[in-house]
Amino acid sequence: MELDYIENINGLGENVVRLYNFNKAEAIQFRAVLQNTVIDKKQKLDLSEVDFITPRNCNLIFGLFKSDEGIITKDNETFFCVLTLSGFKNMLKLLEPFCKKESRSFQYLYDIDNPTDLLFSPSASAVA
């Protein structure tokens, strides 16, 4: 599983942080670490510390917040995905299809009016 940031992905000033290039087993691992760390223990999840995720040009940290804000950053290198507990529980539901079978589909992991989306895409490859 790899992690990267693509700025201005569509020419409209929209950006994407994406988790990509993974299989069903890694999707299951990701869902488990998200459930265990953020939802069960209420702790921050720093993806640079997850052994099966390779950060390419950024880092992503998941954390609980009082409102669903999505991904925020100050420097376009360290990103914070801040959601409520229900926002993270919904994210687990969105991950479920990738944990049941291999997929070439993709899924945005929240629906918030925010300039940076979080994309979960098993079959995507690195941008040249």
JSON list of C-alpha atoms in Angstrom, two decimals:
[
{"chain": "A", "resi": 1, "resn": "MET", "atom": "CA", "xyz": [0.00, 0.00, 0.00]},
{"chain": "A", "resi": 2, "resn": "GLU", "atom": "CA", "xyz": [1.33, 3.40, -0.97]},
{"chain": "A", "resi": 3, "resn": "LEU", "atom": "CA", "xyz": [0.40, 6.93, 0.08]},
{"chain": "A", "resi": 4, "resn": "ASP", "atom": "CA", "xyz": [0.79, 10.10, -1.98]},
{"chain": "A", "resi": 5, "resn": "TYR", "atom": "CA", "xyz": [-0.55, 13.59, -2.59]},
{"chain": "A", "resi": 6, "resn": "ILE", "atom": "CA", "xyz": [-1.61, 14.93, -5.98]},
{"chain": "A", "resi": 7, "resn": "GLU", "atom": "CA", "xyz": [-2.13, 18.66, -6.18]},
{"chain": "A", "resi": 8, "resn": "ASN", "atom": "CA", "xyz": [-4.71, 20.26, -8.50]},
{"chain": "A", "resi": 9, "resn": "ILE", "atom": "CA", "xyz": [-5.76, 16.87, -9.86]},
{"chain": "A", "resi": 10, "resn": "ASN", "atom": "CA", "xyz": [-8.43, 18.23, -12.21]},
{"chain": "A", "resi": 11, "resn": "GLY", "atom": "CA", "xyz": [-7.38, 21.81, -12.97]},
{"chain": "A", "resi": 12, "resn": "LEU", "atom": "CA", "xyz": [-10.07, 23.14, -10.60]},
{"chain": "A", "resi": 13, "resn": "GLY", "atom": "CA", "xyz": [-7.86, 23.48, -7.53]},
{"chain": "A", "resi": 14, "resn": "GLU", "atom": "CA", "xyz": [-8.97, 20.15, -6.10]},
{"chain": "A", "resi": 15, "resn": "ASN", "atom": "CA", "xyz": [-6.37, 17.87, -4.54]},
{"chain": "A", "resi": 16, "resn": "VAL", "atom": "CA", "xyz": [-6.26, 14.25, -3.49]},
{"chain": "A", "resi": 17, "resn": "VAL", "atom": "CA", "xyz": [-4.41, 12.27, -0.86]},
{"chain": "A", "resi": 18, "resn": "ARG", "atom": "CA", "xyz": [-4.59, 8.65, -1.89]},
{"chain": "A", "resi": 19, "resn": "LEU", "atom": "CA", "xyz": [-3.91, 5.21, -0.55]},
{"chain": "A", "resi": 20, "resn": "TYR", "atom": "CA", "xyz": [-3.26, 3.03, -3.57]},
{"chain": "A", "resi": 21, "resn": "ASN", "atom": "CA", "xyz": [-1.58, -0.05, -5.03]},
{"chain": "A", "resi": 22, "resn": "PHE", "atom": "CA", "xyz": [-2.79, -2.63, -2.52]},
{"chain": "A", "resi": 23, "resn": "ASN", "atom": "CA", "xyz": [-4.58, -5.96, -2.36]},
{"chain": "A", "resi": 24, "resn": "LYS", "atom": "CA", "xyz": [-7.42, -7.37, -0.26]},
{"chain": "A", "resi": 25, "resn": "ALA", "atom": "CA", "xyz": [-5.04, -8.49, 2.53]},
{"chain": "A", "resi": 26, "resn": "GLU", "atom": "CA", "xyz": [-3.63, -4.96, 2.92]},
{"chain": "A", "resi": 27, "resn": "ALA", "atom": "CA", "xyz": [-7.14, -3.46, 2.83]},
{"chain": "A", "resi": 28, "resn": "ILE", "atom": "CA", "xyz": [-8.05, -5.78, 5.72]},
{"chain": "A", "resi": 29, "resn": "GLN", "atom": "CA", "xyz": [-4.89, -4.73, 7.61]},
{"chain": "A", "resi": 30, "resn": "PHE", "atom": "CA", "xyz": [-5.64, -1.04, 7.04]},
{"chain": "A", "resi": 31, "resn": "ARG", "atom": "CA", "xyz": [-9.23, -1.40, 8.22]},
{"chain": "A", "resi": 32, "resn": "ALA", "atom": "CA", "xyz": [-8.05, -3.26, 11.34]},
{"chain": "A", "resi": 33, "resn": "VAL", "atom": "CA", "xyz": [-5.41, -0.67, 12.28]},
{"chain": "A", "resi": 34, "resn": "LEU", "atom": "CA", "xyz": [-7.91, 2.17, 11.72]},
{"chain": "A", "resi": 35, "resn": "GLN", "atom": "CA", "xyz": [-10.53, 0.39, 13.87]},
{"chain": "A", "resi": 36, "resn": "ASN", "atom": "CA", "xyz": [-8.06, -0.50, 16.63]},
{"chain": "A", "resi": 37, "resn": "THR", "atom": "CA", "xyz": [-6.20, 2.82, 16.88]},
{"chain": "A", "resi": 38, "resn": "VAL", "atom": "CA", "xyz": [-8.73, 5.55, 16.08]},
{"chain": "A", "resi": 39, "resn": "ILE", "atom": "CA", "xyz": [-12.11, 4.02, 16.91]},
{"chain": "A", "resi": 40, "resn": "ASP", "atom": "CA", "xyz": [-11.31, 1.63, 19.79]},
{"chain": "A", "resi": 41, "resn": "LYS", "atom": "CA", "xyz": [-8.38, 3.39, 21.49]},
{"chain": "A", "resi": 42, "resn": "LYS", "atom": "CA", "xyz": [-9.31, 6.96, 20.41]},
{"chain": "A", "resi": 43, "resn": "GLN", "atom": "CA", "xyz": [-5.68, 7.61, 19.46]},
{"chain": "A", "resi": 44, "resn": "LYS", "atom": "CA", "xyz": [-4.07, 9.30, 16.45]},
{"chain": "A", "resi": 45, "resn": "LEU", "atom": "CA", "xyz": [-3.00, 7.02, 13.62]},
{"chain": "A", "resi": 46, "resn": "ASP", "atom": "CA", "xyz": [0.21, 8.16, 11.91]},
{"chain": "A", "resi": 47, "resn": "LEU", "atom": "CA", "xyz": [0.50, 6.28, 8.61]},
{"chain": "A", "resi": 48, "resn": "SER", "atom": "CA", "xyz": [4.29, 6.81, 8.51]},
{"chain": "A", "resi": 49, "resn": "GLU", "atom": "CA", "xyz": [4.44, 4.36, 11.44]},
{"chain": "A", "resi": 50, "resn": "VAL", "atom": "CA", "xyz": [2.40, 1.63, 9.71]},
{"chain": "A", "resi": 51, "resn": "ASP", "atom": "CA", "xyz": [4.82, -0.96, 8.34]},
{"chain": "A", "resi": 52, "resn": "PHE", "atom": "CA", "xyz": [2.83, -2.00, 5.25]},
{"chain": "A", "resi": 53, "resn": "ILE", "atom": "CA", "xyz": [2.26, 1.60, 4.01]},
{"chain": "A", "resi": 54, "resn": "THR", "atom": "CA", "xyz": [4.94, 3.35, 1.94]},
{"chain": "A", "resi": 55, "resn": "PRO", "atom": "CA", "xyz": [4.66, 7.16, 2.00]},
{"chain": "A", "resi": 56, "resn": "ARG", "atom": "CA", "xyz": [5.74, 8.68, -1.34]},
{"chain": "A", "resi": 57, "resn": "ASN", "atom": "CA", "xyz": [5.61, 12.48, -1.02]},
{"chain": "A", "resi": 58, "resn": "CYS", "atom": "CA", "xyz": [3.54, 13.08, 2.12]},
{"chain": "A", "resi": 59, "resn": "ASN", "atom": "CA", "xyz": [2.32, 11.71, 5.42]},
{"chain": "A", "resi": 60, "resn": "LEU", "atom": "CA", "xyz": [-1.24, 11.30, 6.68]},
{"chain": "A", "resi": 61, "resn": "ILE", "atom": "CA", "xyz": [-2.36, 11.30, 10.30]},
{"chain": "A", "resi": 62, "resn": "PHE", "atom": "CA", "xyz": [-5.91, 10.28, 11.27]},
{"chain": "A", "resi": 63, "resn": "GLY", "atom": "CA", "xyz": [-7.42, 11.82, 14.40]},
{"chain": "A", "resi": 64, "resn": "LEU", "atom": "CA", "xyz": [-10.75, 12.32, 16.13]},
{"chain": "A", "resi": 65, "resn": "PHE", "atom": "CA", "xyz": [-12.24, 15.82, 16.09]},
{"chain": "A", "resi": 66, "resn": "LYS", "atom": "CA", "xyz": [-15.45, 17.49, 17.24]},
{"chain": "A", "resi": 67, "resn": "SER", "atom": "CA", "xyz": [-16.61, 18.00, 13.63]},
{"chain": "A", "resi": 68, "resn": "ASP", "atom": "CA", "xyz": [-15.99, 16.34, 10.27]},
{"chain": "A", "resi": 69, "resn": "GLU", "atom": "CA", "xyz": [-13.38, 18.52, 8.56]},
{"chain": "A", "resi": 70, "resn": "GLY", "atom": "CA", "xyz": [-11.72, 16.02, 6.22]},
{"chain": "A", "resi": 71, "resn": "ILE", "atom": "CA", "xyz": [-8.09, 16.49, 5.23]},
{"chain": "A", "resi": 72, "resn": "ILE", "atom": "CA", "xyz": [-6.26, 19.62, 6.31]},
{"chain": "A", "resi": 73, "resn": "THR", "atom": "CA", "xyz": [-2.63, 20.66, 5.90]},
{"chain": "A", "resi": 74, "resn": "LYS", "atom": "CA", "xyz": [-0.35, 23.63, 6.41]},
{"chain": "A", "resi": 75, "resn": "ASP", "atom": "CA", "xyz": [2.52, 22.53, 4.14]},
{"chain": "A", "resi": 76, "resn": "ASN", "atom": "CA", "xyz": [1.18, 20.00, 1.57]},
{"chain": "A", "resi": 77, "resn": "GLU", "atom": "CA", "xyz": [3.48, 17.38, 3.12]},
{"chain": "A", "resi": 78, "resn": "THR", "atom": "CA", "xyz": [1.87, 16.46, 6.45]},
{"chain": "A", "resi": 79, "resn": "PHE", "atom": "CA", "xyz": [-1.87, 15.96, 6.19]},
{"chain": "A", "resi": 80, "resn": "PHE", "atom": "CA", "xyz": [-4.39, 15.43, 8.96]},
{"chain": "A", "resi": 81, "resn": "CYS", "atom": "CA", "xyz": [-7.66, 13.61, 8.38]},
{"chain": "A", "resi": 82, "resn": "VAL", "atom": "CA", "xyz": [-9.90, 14.90, 11.15]},
{"chain": "A", "resi": 83, "resn": "LEU", "atom": "CA", "xyz": [-13.32, 13.36, 11.53]},
{"chain": "A", "resi": 84, "resn": "THR", "atom": "CA", "xyz": [-15.82, 12.59, 14.26]},
{"chain": "A", "resi": 85, "resn": "LEU", "atom": "CA", "xyz": [-16.15, 9.07, 15.62]},
{"chain": "A", "resi": 86, "resn": "SER", "atom": "CA", "xyz": [-19.18, 8.55, 13.35]},
{"chain": "A", "resi": 87, "resn": "GLY", "atom": "CA", "xyz": [-17.13, 9.84, 10.39]},
{"chain": "A", "resi": 88, "resn": "PHE", "atom": "CA", "xyz": [-14.49, 7.18, 11.03]},
{"chain": "A", "resi": 89, "resn": "LYS", "atom": "CA", "xyz": [-17.13, 4.48, 11.54]},
{"chain": "A", "resi": 90, "resn": "ASN", "atom": "CA", "xyz": [-18.58, 5.44, 8.16]},
{"chain": "A", "resi": 91, "resn": "MET", "atom": "CA", "xyz": [-15.07, 5.19, 6.66]},
{"chain": "A", "resi": 92, "resn": "LEU", "atom": "CA", "xyz": [-14.89, 1.58, 7.91]},
{"chain": "A", "resi": 93, "resn": "LYS", "atom": "CA", "xyz": [-18.14, 0.82, 6.06]},
{"chain": "A", "resi": 94, "resn": "LEU", "atom": "CA", "xyz": [-16.69, 2.34, 2.88]},
{"chain": "A", "resi": 95, "resn": "LEU", "atom": "CA", "xyz": [-13.59, 0.12, 3.23]},
{"chain": "A", "resi": 96, "resn": "GLU", "atom": "CA", "xyz": [-15.64, -3.05, 3.61]},
{"chain": "A", "resi": 97, "resn": "PRO", "atom": "CA", "xyz": [-16.00, -4.00, -0.10]},
{"chain": "A", "resi": 98, "resn": "PHE", "atom": "CA", "xyz": [-12.20, -3.92, -0.54]},
{"chain": "A", "resi": 99, "resn": "CYS", "atom": "CA", "xyz": [-11.85, -6.34, 2.38]},
{"chain": "A", "resi": 100, "resn": "LYS", "atom": "CA", "xyz": [-14.29, -8.89, 0.93]},
{"chain": "A", "resi": 101, "resn": "LYS", "atom": "CA", "xyz": [-12.76, -9.38, -2.52]},
{"chain": "A", "resi": 102, "resn": "GLU", "atom": "CA", "xyz": [-10.03, -8.09, -4.80]},
{"chain": "A", "resi": 103, "resn": "SER", "atom": "CA", "xyz": [-11.22, -4.96, -6.57]},
{"chain": "A", "resi": 104, "resn": "ARG", "atom": "CA", "xyz": [-10.18, -2.57, -9.31]},
{"chain": "A", "resi": 105, "resn": "SER", "atom": "CA", "xyz": [-12.73, -0.03, -8.13]},
{"chain": "A", "resi": 106, "resn": "PHE", "atom": "CA", "xyz": [-12.00, 3.00, -5.95]},
{"chain": "A", "resi": 107, "resn": "GLN", "atom": "CA", "xyz": [-13.74, 4.88, -3.16]},
{"chain": "A", "resi": 108, "resn": "TYR", "atom": "CA", "xyz": [-13.56, 8.36, -1.67]},
{"chain": "A", "resi": 109, "resn": "LEU", "atom": "CA", "xyz": [-13.45, 7.83, 2.11]},
{"chain": "A", "resi": 110, "resn": "TYR", "atom": "CA", "xyz": [-15.54, 10.85, 3.10]},
{"chain": "A", "resi": 111, "resn": "ASP", "atom": "CA", "xyz": [-18.00, 13.25, 1.48]},
{"chain": "A", "resi": 112, "resn": "ILE", "atom": "CA", "xyz": [-17.11, 16.69, 2.80]},
{"chain": "A", "resi": 113, "resn": "ASP", "atom": "CA", "xyz": [-16.90, 19.96, 0.88]},
{"chain": "A", "resi": 114, "resn": "ASN", "atom": "CA", "xyz": [-13.14, 20.28, 1.22]},
{"chain": "A", "resi": 115, "resn": "PRO", "atom": "CA", "xyz": [-10.46, 21.00, -1.43]},
{"chain": "A", "resi": 116, "resn": "THR", "atom": "CA", "xyz": [-8.62, 17.74, -0.62]},
{"chain": "A", "resi": 117, "resn": "ASP", "atom": "CA", "xyz": [-10.27, 14.33, -0.96]},
{"chain": "A", "resi": 118, "resn": "LEU", "atom": "CA", "xyz": [-9.10, 11.00, 0.45]},
{"chain": "A", "resi": 119, "resn": "LEU", "atom": "CA", "xyz": [-9.04, 8.32, -2.25]},
{"chain": "A", "resi": 120, "resn": "PHE", "atom": "CA", "xyz": [-8.76, 4.56, -1.63]},
{"chain": "A", "resi": 121, "resn": "SER", "atom": "CA", "xyz": [-7.74, 2.93, -4.90]},
{"chain": "A", "resi": 122, "resn": "PRO", "atom": "CA", "xyz": [-6.22, -0.58, -5.02]},
{"chain": "A", "resi": 123, "resn": "SER", "atom": "CA", "xyz": [-5.36, -0.62, -8.73]},
{"chain": "A", "resi": 124, "resn": "ALA", "atom": "CA", "xyz": [-3.96, 2.90, -9.15]},
{"chain": "A", "resi": 125, "resn": "SER", "atom": "CA", "xyz": [-0.27, 3.37, -9.86]},
{"chain": "A", "resi": 126, "resn": "ALA", "atom": "CA", "xyz": [2.23, 6.12, -9.18]},
{"chain": "A", "resi": 127, "resn": "VAL", "atom": "CA", "xyz": [1.90, 9.39, -11.08]},
{"chain": "A", "resi": 128, "resn": "ALA", "atom": "CA", "xyz": [4.90, 10.03, -13.30]}
]
